[in-house]
Coordinates of C-alpha atoms and ligand atoms in Angstrom, one line a residue:
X24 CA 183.5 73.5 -26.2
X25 CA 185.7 76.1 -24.7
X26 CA 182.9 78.6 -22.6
X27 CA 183.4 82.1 -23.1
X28 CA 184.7 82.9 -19.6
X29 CA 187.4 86.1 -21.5
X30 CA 183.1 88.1 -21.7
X31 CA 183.4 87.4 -18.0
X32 CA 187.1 88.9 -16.9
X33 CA 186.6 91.6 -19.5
X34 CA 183.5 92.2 -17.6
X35 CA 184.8 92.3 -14.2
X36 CA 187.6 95.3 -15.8
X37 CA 184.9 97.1 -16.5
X38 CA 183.7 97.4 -13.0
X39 CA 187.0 97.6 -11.6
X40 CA 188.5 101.0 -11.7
X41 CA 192.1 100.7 -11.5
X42 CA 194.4 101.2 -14.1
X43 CA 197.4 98.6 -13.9
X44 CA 198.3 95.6 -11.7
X45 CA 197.4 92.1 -11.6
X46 CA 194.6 90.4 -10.1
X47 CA 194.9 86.9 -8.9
X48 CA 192.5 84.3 -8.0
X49 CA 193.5 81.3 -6.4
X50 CA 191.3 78.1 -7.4
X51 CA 190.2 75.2 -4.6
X52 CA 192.7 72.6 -3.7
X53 CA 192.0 69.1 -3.3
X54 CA 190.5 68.1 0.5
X55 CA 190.7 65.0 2.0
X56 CA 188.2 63.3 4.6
X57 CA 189.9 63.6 8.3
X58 CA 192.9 61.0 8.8
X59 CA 192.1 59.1 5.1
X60 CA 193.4 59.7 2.0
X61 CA 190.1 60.0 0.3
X62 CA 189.3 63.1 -1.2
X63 CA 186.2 64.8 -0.5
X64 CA 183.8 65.5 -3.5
X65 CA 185.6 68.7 -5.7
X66 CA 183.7 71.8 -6.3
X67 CA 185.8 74.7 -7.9
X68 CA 186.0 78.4 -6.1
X69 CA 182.9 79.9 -7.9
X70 CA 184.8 83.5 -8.8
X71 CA 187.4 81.0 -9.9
X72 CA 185.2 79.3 -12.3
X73 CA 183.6 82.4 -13.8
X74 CA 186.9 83.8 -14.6
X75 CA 188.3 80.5 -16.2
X76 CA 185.8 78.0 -16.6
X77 CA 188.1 75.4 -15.1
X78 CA 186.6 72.7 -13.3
X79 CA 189.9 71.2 -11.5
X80 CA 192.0 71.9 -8.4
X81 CA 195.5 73.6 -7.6
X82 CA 194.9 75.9 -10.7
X83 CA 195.8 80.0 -10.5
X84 CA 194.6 83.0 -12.4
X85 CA 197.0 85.8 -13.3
X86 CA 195.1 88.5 -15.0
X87 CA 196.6 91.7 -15.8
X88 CA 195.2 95.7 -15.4
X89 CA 196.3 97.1 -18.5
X90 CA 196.3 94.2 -20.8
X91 CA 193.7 92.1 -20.3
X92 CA 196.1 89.3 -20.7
X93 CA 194.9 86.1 -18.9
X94 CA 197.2 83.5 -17.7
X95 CA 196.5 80.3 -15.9
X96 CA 199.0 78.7 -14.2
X97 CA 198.4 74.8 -13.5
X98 CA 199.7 72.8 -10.6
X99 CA 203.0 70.8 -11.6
X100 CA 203.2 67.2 -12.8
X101 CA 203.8 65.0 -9.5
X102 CA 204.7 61.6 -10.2
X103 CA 202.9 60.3 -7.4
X104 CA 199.8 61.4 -8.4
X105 CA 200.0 60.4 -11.7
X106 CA 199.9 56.5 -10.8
X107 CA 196.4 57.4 -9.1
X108 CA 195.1 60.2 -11.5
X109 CA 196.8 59.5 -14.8
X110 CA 198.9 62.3 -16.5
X111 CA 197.0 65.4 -16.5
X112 CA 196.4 67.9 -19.6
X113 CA 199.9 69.7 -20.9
X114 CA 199.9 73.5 -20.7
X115 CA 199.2 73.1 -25.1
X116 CA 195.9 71.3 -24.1
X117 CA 195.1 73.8 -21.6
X118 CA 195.7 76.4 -23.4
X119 CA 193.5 75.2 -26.1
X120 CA 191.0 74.0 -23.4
X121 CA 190.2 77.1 -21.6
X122 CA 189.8 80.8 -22.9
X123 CA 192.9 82.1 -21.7
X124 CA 196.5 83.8 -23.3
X125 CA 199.1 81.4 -21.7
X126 CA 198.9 78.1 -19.4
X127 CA 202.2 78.0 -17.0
X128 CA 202.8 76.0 -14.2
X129 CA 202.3 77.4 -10.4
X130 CA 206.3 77.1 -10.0
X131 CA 206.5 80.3 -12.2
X132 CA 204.1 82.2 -10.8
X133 CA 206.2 84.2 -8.4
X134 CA 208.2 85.7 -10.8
X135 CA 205.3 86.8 -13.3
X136 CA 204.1 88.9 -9.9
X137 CA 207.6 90.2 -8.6
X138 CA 207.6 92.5 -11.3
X139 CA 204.0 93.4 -10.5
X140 CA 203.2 97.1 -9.9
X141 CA 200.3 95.8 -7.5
X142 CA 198.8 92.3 -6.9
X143 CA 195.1 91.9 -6.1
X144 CA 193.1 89.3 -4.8
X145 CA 189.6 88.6 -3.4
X146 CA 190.3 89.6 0.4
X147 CA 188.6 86.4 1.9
X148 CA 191.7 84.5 0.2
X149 CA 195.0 85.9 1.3
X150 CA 197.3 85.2 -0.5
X151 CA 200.9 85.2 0.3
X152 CA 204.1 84.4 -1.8
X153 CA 207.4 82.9 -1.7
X154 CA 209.1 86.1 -3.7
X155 CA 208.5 89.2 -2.4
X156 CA 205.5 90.4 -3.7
X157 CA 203.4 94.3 -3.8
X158 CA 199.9 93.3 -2.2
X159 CA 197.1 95.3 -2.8
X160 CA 195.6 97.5 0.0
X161 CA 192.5 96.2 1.5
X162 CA 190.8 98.5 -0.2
X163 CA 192.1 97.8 -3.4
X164 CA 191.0 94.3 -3.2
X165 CA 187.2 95.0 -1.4
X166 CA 187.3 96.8 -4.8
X167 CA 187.9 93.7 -7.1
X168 CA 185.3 91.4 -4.9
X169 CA 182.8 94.4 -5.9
X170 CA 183.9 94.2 -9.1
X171 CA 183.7 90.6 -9.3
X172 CA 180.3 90.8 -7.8
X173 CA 178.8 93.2 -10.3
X174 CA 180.0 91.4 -12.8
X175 CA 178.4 88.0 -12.1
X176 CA 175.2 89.5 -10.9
X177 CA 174.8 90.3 -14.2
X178 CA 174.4 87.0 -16.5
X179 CA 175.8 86.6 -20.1
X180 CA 173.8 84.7 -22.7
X181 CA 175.4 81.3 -22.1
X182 CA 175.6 81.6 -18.7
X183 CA 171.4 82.4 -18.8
X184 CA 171.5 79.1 -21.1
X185 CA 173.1 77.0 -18.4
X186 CA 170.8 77.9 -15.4
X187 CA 167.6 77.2 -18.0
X188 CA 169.3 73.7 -18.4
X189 CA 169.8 73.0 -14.5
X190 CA 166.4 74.0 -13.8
X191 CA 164.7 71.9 -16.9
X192 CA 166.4 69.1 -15.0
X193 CA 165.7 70.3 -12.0
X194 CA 161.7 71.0 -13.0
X195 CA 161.3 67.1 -14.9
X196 CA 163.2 65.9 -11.3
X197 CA 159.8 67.8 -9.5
X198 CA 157.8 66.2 -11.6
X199 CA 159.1 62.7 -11.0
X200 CA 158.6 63.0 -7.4
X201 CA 154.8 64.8 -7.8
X202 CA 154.3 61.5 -10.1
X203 CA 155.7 58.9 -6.8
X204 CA 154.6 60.4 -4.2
X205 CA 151.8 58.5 -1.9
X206 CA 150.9 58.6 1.7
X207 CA 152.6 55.5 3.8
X208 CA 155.7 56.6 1.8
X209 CA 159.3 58.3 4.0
X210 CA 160.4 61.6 2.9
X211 CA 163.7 60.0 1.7
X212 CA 162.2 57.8 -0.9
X213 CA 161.3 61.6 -2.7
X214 CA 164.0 62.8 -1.9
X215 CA 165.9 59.6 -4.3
X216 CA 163.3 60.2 -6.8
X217 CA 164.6 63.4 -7.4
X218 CA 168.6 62.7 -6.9
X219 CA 167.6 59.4 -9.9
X220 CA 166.4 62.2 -12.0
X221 CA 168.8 64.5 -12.0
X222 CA 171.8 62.5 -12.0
X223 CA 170.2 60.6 -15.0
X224 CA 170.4 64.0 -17.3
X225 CA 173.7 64.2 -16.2
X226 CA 173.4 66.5 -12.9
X227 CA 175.5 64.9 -10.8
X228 CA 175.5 67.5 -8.1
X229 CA 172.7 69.1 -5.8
X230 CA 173.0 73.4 -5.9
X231 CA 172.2 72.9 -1.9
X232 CA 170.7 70.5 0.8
X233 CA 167.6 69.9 -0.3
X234 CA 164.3 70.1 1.2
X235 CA 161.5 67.4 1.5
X236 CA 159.3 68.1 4.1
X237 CA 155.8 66.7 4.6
X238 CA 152.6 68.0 6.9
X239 CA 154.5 70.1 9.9
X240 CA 157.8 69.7 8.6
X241 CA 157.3 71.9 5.8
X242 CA 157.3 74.3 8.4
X243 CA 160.7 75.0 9.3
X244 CA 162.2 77.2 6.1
X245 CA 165.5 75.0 5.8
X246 CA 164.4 71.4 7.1
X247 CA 166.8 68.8 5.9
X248 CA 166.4 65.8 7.6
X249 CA 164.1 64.3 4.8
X250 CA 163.5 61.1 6.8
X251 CA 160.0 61.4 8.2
X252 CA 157.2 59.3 6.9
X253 CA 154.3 61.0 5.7
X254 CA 151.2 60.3 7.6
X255 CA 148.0 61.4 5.7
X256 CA 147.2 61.7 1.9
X257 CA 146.0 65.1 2.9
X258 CA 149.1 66.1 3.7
X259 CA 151.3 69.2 1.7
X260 CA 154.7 68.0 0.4
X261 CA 157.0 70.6 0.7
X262 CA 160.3 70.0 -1.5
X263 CA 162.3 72.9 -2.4
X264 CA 165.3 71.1 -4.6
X265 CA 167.3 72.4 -7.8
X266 CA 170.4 70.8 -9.4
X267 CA 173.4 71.8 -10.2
X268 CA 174.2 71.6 -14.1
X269 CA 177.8 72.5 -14.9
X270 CA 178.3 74.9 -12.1
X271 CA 175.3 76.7 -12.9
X272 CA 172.4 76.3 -10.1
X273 CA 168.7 76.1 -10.0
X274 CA 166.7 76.7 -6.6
X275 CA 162.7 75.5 -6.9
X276 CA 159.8 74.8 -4.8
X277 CA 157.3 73.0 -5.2
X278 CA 154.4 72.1 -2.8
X279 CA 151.5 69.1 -3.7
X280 CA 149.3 67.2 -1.5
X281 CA 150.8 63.5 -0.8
X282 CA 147.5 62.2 -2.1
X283 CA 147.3 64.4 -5.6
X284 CA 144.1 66.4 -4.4
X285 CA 144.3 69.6 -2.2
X286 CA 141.6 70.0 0.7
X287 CA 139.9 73.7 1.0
X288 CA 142.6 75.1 3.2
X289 CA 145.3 73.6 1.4
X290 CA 144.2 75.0 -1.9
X291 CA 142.9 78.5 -0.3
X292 CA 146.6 79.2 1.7
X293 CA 148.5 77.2 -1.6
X294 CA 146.4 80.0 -3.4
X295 CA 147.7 82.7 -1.7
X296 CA 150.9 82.2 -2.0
X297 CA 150.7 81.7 -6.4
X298 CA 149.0 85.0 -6.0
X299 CA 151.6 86.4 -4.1
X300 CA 154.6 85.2 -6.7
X301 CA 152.1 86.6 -9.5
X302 CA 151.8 90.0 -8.0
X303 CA 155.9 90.1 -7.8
X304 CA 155.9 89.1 -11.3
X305 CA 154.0 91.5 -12.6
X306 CA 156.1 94.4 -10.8
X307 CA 159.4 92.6 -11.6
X308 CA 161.9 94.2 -14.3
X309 CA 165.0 96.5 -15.0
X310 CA 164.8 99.4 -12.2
X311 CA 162.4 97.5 -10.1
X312 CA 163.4 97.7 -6.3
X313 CA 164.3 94.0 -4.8
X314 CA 162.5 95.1 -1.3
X315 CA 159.5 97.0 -3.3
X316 CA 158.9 93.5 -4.6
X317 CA 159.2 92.1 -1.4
X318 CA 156.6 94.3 0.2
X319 CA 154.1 93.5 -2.5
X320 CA 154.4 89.9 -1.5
X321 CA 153.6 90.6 1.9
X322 CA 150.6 92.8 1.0
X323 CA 149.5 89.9 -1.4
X324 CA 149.6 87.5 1.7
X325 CA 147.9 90.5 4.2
X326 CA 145.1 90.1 1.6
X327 CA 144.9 86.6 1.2
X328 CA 144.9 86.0 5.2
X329 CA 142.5 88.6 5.8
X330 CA 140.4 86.9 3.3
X331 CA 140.9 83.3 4.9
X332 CA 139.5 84.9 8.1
X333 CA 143.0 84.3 9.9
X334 CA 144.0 87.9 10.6
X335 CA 141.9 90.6 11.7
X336 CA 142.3 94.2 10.8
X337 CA 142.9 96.8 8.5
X338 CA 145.6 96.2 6.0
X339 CA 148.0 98.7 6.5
X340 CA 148.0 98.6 10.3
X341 CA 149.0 94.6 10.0
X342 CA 151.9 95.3 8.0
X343 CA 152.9 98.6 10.4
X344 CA 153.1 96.2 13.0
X345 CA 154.9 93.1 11.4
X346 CA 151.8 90.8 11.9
X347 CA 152.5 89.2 8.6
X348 CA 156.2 88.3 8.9
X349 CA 155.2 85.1 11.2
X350 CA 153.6 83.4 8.2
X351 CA 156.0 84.9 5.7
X352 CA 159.4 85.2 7.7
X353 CA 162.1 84.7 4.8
X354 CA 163.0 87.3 2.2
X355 CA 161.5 87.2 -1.5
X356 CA 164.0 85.7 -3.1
X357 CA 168.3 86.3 -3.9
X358 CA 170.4 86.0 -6.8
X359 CA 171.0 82.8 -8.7
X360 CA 174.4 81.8 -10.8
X361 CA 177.4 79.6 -9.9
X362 CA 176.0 79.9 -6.2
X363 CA 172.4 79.6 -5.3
X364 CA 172.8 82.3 -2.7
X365 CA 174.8 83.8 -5.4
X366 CA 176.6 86.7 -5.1
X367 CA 176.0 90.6 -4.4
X368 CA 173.6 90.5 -1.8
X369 CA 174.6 93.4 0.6
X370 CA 178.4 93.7 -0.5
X371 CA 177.7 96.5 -2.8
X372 CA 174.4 98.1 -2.0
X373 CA 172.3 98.5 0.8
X374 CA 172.2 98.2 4.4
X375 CA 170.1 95.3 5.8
X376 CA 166.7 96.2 7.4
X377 CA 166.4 95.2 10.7
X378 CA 162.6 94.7 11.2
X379 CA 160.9 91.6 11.1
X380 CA 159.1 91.5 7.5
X381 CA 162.7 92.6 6.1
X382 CA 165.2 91.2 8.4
X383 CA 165.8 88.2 6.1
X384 CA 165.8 89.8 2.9
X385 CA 168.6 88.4 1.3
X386 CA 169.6 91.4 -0.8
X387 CA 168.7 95.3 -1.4
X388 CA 169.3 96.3 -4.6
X389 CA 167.9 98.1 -7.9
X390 CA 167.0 94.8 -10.5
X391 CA 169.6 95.2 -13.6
X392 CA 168.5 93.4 -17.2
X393 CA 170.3 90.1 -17.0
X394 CA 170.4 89.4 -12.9
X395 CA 168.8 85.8 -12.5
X396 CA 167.0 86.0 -9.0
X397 CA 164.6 83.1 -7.4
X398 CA 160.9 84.6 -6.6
X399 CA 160.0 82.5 -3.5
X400 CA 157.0 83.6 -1.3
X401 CA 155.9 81.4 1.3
X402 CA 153.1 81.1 4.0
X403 CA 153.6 79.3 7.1
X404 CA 152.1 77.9 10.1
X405 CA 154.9 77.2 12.5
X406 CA 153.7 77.4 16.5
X407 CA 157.4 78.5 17.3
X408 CA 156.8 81.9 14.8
X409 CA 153.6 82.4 15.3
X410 CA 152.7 81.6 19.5
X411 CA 154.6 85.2 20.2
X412 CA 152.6 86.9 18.0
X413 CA 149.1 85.4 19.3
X414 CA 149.9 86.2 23.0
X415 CA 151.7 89.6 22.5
X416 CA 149.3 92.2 23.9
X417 CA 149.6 94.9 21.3
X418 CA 149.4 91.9 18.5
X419 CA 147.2 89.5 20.0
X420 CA 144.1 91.1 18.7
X421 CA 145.0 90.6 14.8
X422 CA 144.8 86.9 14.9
X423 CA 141.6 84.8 15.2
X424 CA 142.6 81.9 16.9
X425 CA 139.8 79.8 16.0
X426 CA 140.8 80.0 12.1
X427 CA 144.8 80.0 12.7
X428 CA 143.9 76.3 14.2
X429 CA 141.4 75.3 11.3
X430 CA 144.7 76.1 9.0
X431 CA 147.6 74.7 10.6
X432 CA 147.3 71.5 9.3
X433 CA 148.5 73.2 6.0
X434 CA 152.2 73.3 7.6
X435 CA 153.5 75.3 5.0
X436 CA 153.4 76.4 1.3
X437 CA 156.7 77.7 -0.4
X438 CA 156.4 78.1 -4.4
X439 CA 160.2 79.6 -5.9
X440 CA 160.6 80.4 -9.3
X441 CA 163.8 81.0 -10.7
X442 CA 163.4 84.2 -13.9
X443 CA 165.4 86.4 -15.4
X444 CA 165.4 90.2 -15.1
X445 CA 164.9 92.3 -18.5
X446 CA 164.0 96.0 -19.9
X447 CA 160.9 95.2 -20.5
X448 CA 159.7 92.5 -17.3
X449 CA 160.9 89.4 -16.9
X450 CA 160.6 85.5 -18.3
X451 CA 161.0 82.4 -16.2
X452 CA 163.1 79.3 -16.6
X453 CA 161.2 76.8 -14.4
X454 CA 158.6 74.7 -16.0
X455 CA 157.7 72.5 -13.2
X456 CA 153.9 72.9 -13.2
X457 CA 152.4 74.8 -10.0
X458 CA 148.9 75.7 -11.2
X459 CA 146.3 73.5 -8.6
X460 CA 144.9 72.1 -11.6
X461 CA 148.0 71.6 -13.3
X462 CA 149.4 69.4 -10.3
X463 CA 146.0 67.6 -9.8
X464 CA 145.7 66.8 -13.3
X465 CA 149.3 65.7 -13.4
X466 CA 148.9 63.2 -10.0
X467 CA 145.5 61.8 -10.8
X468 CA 147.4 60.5 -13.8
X469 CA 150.5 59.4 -12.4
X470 CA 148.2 57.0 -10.0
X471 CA 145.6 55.8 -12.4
X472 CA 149.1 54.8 -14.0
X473 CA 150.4 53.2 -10.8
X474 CA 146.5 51.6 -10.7
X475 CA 147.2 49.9 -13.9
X476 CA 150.9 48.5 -13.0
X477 CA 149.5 46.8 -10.0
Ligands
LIG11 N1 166.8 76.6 -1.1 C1 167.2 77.7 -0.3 C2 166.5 78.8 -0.7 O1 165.4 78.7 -1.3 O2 166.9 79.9 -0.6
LIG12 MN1 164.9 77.1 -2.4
LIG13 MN1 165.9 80.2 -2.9

């Protein structure tokens, strides 16, 4: 199937407001490990992909202003690597393969641009040419990554279609590893579970390092070492894991006790943070403010730690003063597409906020129908966070220590979503289930399974 990527460049000359030119996008070349000839695993450029669908390396995109004419210019035919590779598609195959005008080869791709009024490219790249060439200002070509930007931020149908498939796989992949897990097991056994299920639907890449974290370790936001052994059936899994299903991404967390049955301040934090996601939900659609959403989760999590009995005081005063950033330091969530941190996060709107329940927002931005973002609150109880907070003078007296130690066995609770933005609200493409019931229900059987087989 040829994928519709011609919706994608005409969408990026909407956005781009300059009237002739040509923009150029250079696509990844092949890498090999240090001092081997072996290549390292081959991911395209992700603007590069958007604008040509083209999953292969040493390729060029010519695009010009005024026409709208799309060229793709493949890397020549080297002998050499045809003994390793085979022969690779002729320009008549690529032409019909991709959704472009004209396939060429990158030896003629100086003189389509000599003649160029202007040549743009995204600035990180630069570019240079053997003929003599008219760059773009800098300006000119911030423009285009803006443009570029705006454009993928903004998902077309079957790009929408793509993430829901990465994140079914990504959600039955959950599921697998809520159905093995069992205390005496190592974090790396979950973390094969999941890699088994997603590469057997056909997901042969990860959208990031993923995270499988038991008891403390599900702590620290971005823990990666996956190779501890969990201790106690009591314990919360944290795994926070999403394939990659033909370059389109999925980023979900999940968090279950190893032993299928939450204790009272597992389920009471665990609870928290579902009502926290809910409340964003609910105030989540077209026109909707990415940090307003972000401050409901931290009032939802003021509440629900109040409640608990582990902060003290009235509600707005523990906000004012940034109490409730050390159990929910991260942002609400970011963009989701090609990337998982995908793009247009502060490149066109919005200047970071530097306080600490905002600092690590990931974007500021008004929600548009069609954006794909992850909705990921999180409460946590790391000592490194937290310790400041407890013996700070003017903060000291918002935290009952007593109850803060009662809970820290919890280690930490992250539930992400991943949902698309429309007029109306919003609907979510992760079915991995994440009601307590829903997860209980969903172990108890796995194990009277297991029960059976042994
Ligand atoms: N998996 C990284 C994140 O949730 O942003
Ligand atoms: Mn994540
Ligand atoms: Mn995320």
């Amino acid at each position: 199937m040829v994928l519709p990527t011609r919706q994608n460049v005409q969408k990026v000359l909407q956005h781009f407001d300059r009237k002739d030119g040509v923009i150029v996008v250079k696509g990844k070349v092949l890498e090999e490990r240090d001092d081997t000839d072996v290549e390292v695993d081959f991911r395209q450029e992700s603007s590069f992909y958007y604008l040509t669908g083209v999953a292969e390396p040493g390729f060029y995109v010519a695009i010009d202003v005024a026409t709208q004419r799309i060229q793709l210019f493949a890397p020549p035919v080297n002998p050499d690597d045809v003994i390793w590779m085979g022969l690779p598609d002729s320009l008549e195959t690529l032409q019909a393969k991709y959704d472009v005008d004209e396939a060429l080869y990158t030896t003629d791709l100086d003189a389509r641009l000599k003649a160029a009024s202007a040549v743009y490219t995204i600035p990180q790249f630069k570019l240079s040419f053997d003929a003599p060439v008219k760059m773009a200002s800098e300006e000119d070509n911030k423009a285009l990554y803006a443009a570029i930007a705006e454009a993928r931020c903004v998902k077309a149908d079957w790009e929408i279609e793509a993430i829901r498939k990465s994140n079914k796989i990504s959600s039955d992949a959950h599921v697998k590893v809520m159905e093995a897990v069992k205390a005496g097991m190592n974090e790396s056994e979950l973390y094969s579970a999941f890699l088994n299920e997603s590469i057997r639907q056909g997901a042969f890449n990860q959208s990031y390092l993923p995270i499988f974290g038991a008891g403390k370790n599900a702590a620290t936001l971005h823990y990666n070492k996956n190779n501890a052994t969990i201790e106690n059936a009591t314990d919360l899994i944290l795994v926070d894991a999403g394939a990659e299903y033909n370059y389109y991404t999925s980023d979900i967390t999940r968090t279950f006790p190893a032993g299928g049955k939450f204790t009272d301040e597992a389920a009471t934090i665990y609870s928290v943070v579902l009502d926290m996601q809910k409340a964003c939900f609910a105030k989540l659609k077209a026109g909707a403010v990415w940090e307003d959403i972000h401050t409901v989760a931290l009032e939802v999590a003021c509440e629900g730690l109040v409640k608990a009995g582990i902060l003290i005081g009235d509600k707005q005063e523990l906000l004012d003063k940034d109490v409730v950033a050390a159990f929910f330091p991260h942002g609400i969530g970011h963009m989701l597409g090609i990337d998982v941190h995908d793009v247009a996060a502060y490149c066109t709107s919005g200047e970071r906020i530097n306080r600490p329940s905002y600092r690590y927002l990931r974007m500021r931005r008004t929600l548009a129908a069609g954006n794909v973002v992850t909705v990921e609150p999180g409460v946590y109880f790391c000592d490194f966070i937290i310790d400041p907070v407890v013996k700070a003078p003017e903060t000291s007296k918002y935290i009952n220590v007593e109850m803060l130690n009662k809970y820290k066995s919890v280690g930490g609770v992250r539930i992400e979503d991943n949902v698309v933005v429309t007029e109306e609200g919003y609907y979510n493409l992760t079915t991995a289930p994440k009601e307590i019931a829903e997860i209980e229900a969903l172990m108890a059987e796995a194990s009277s399974k297991k029960r059976k087989l042994e």
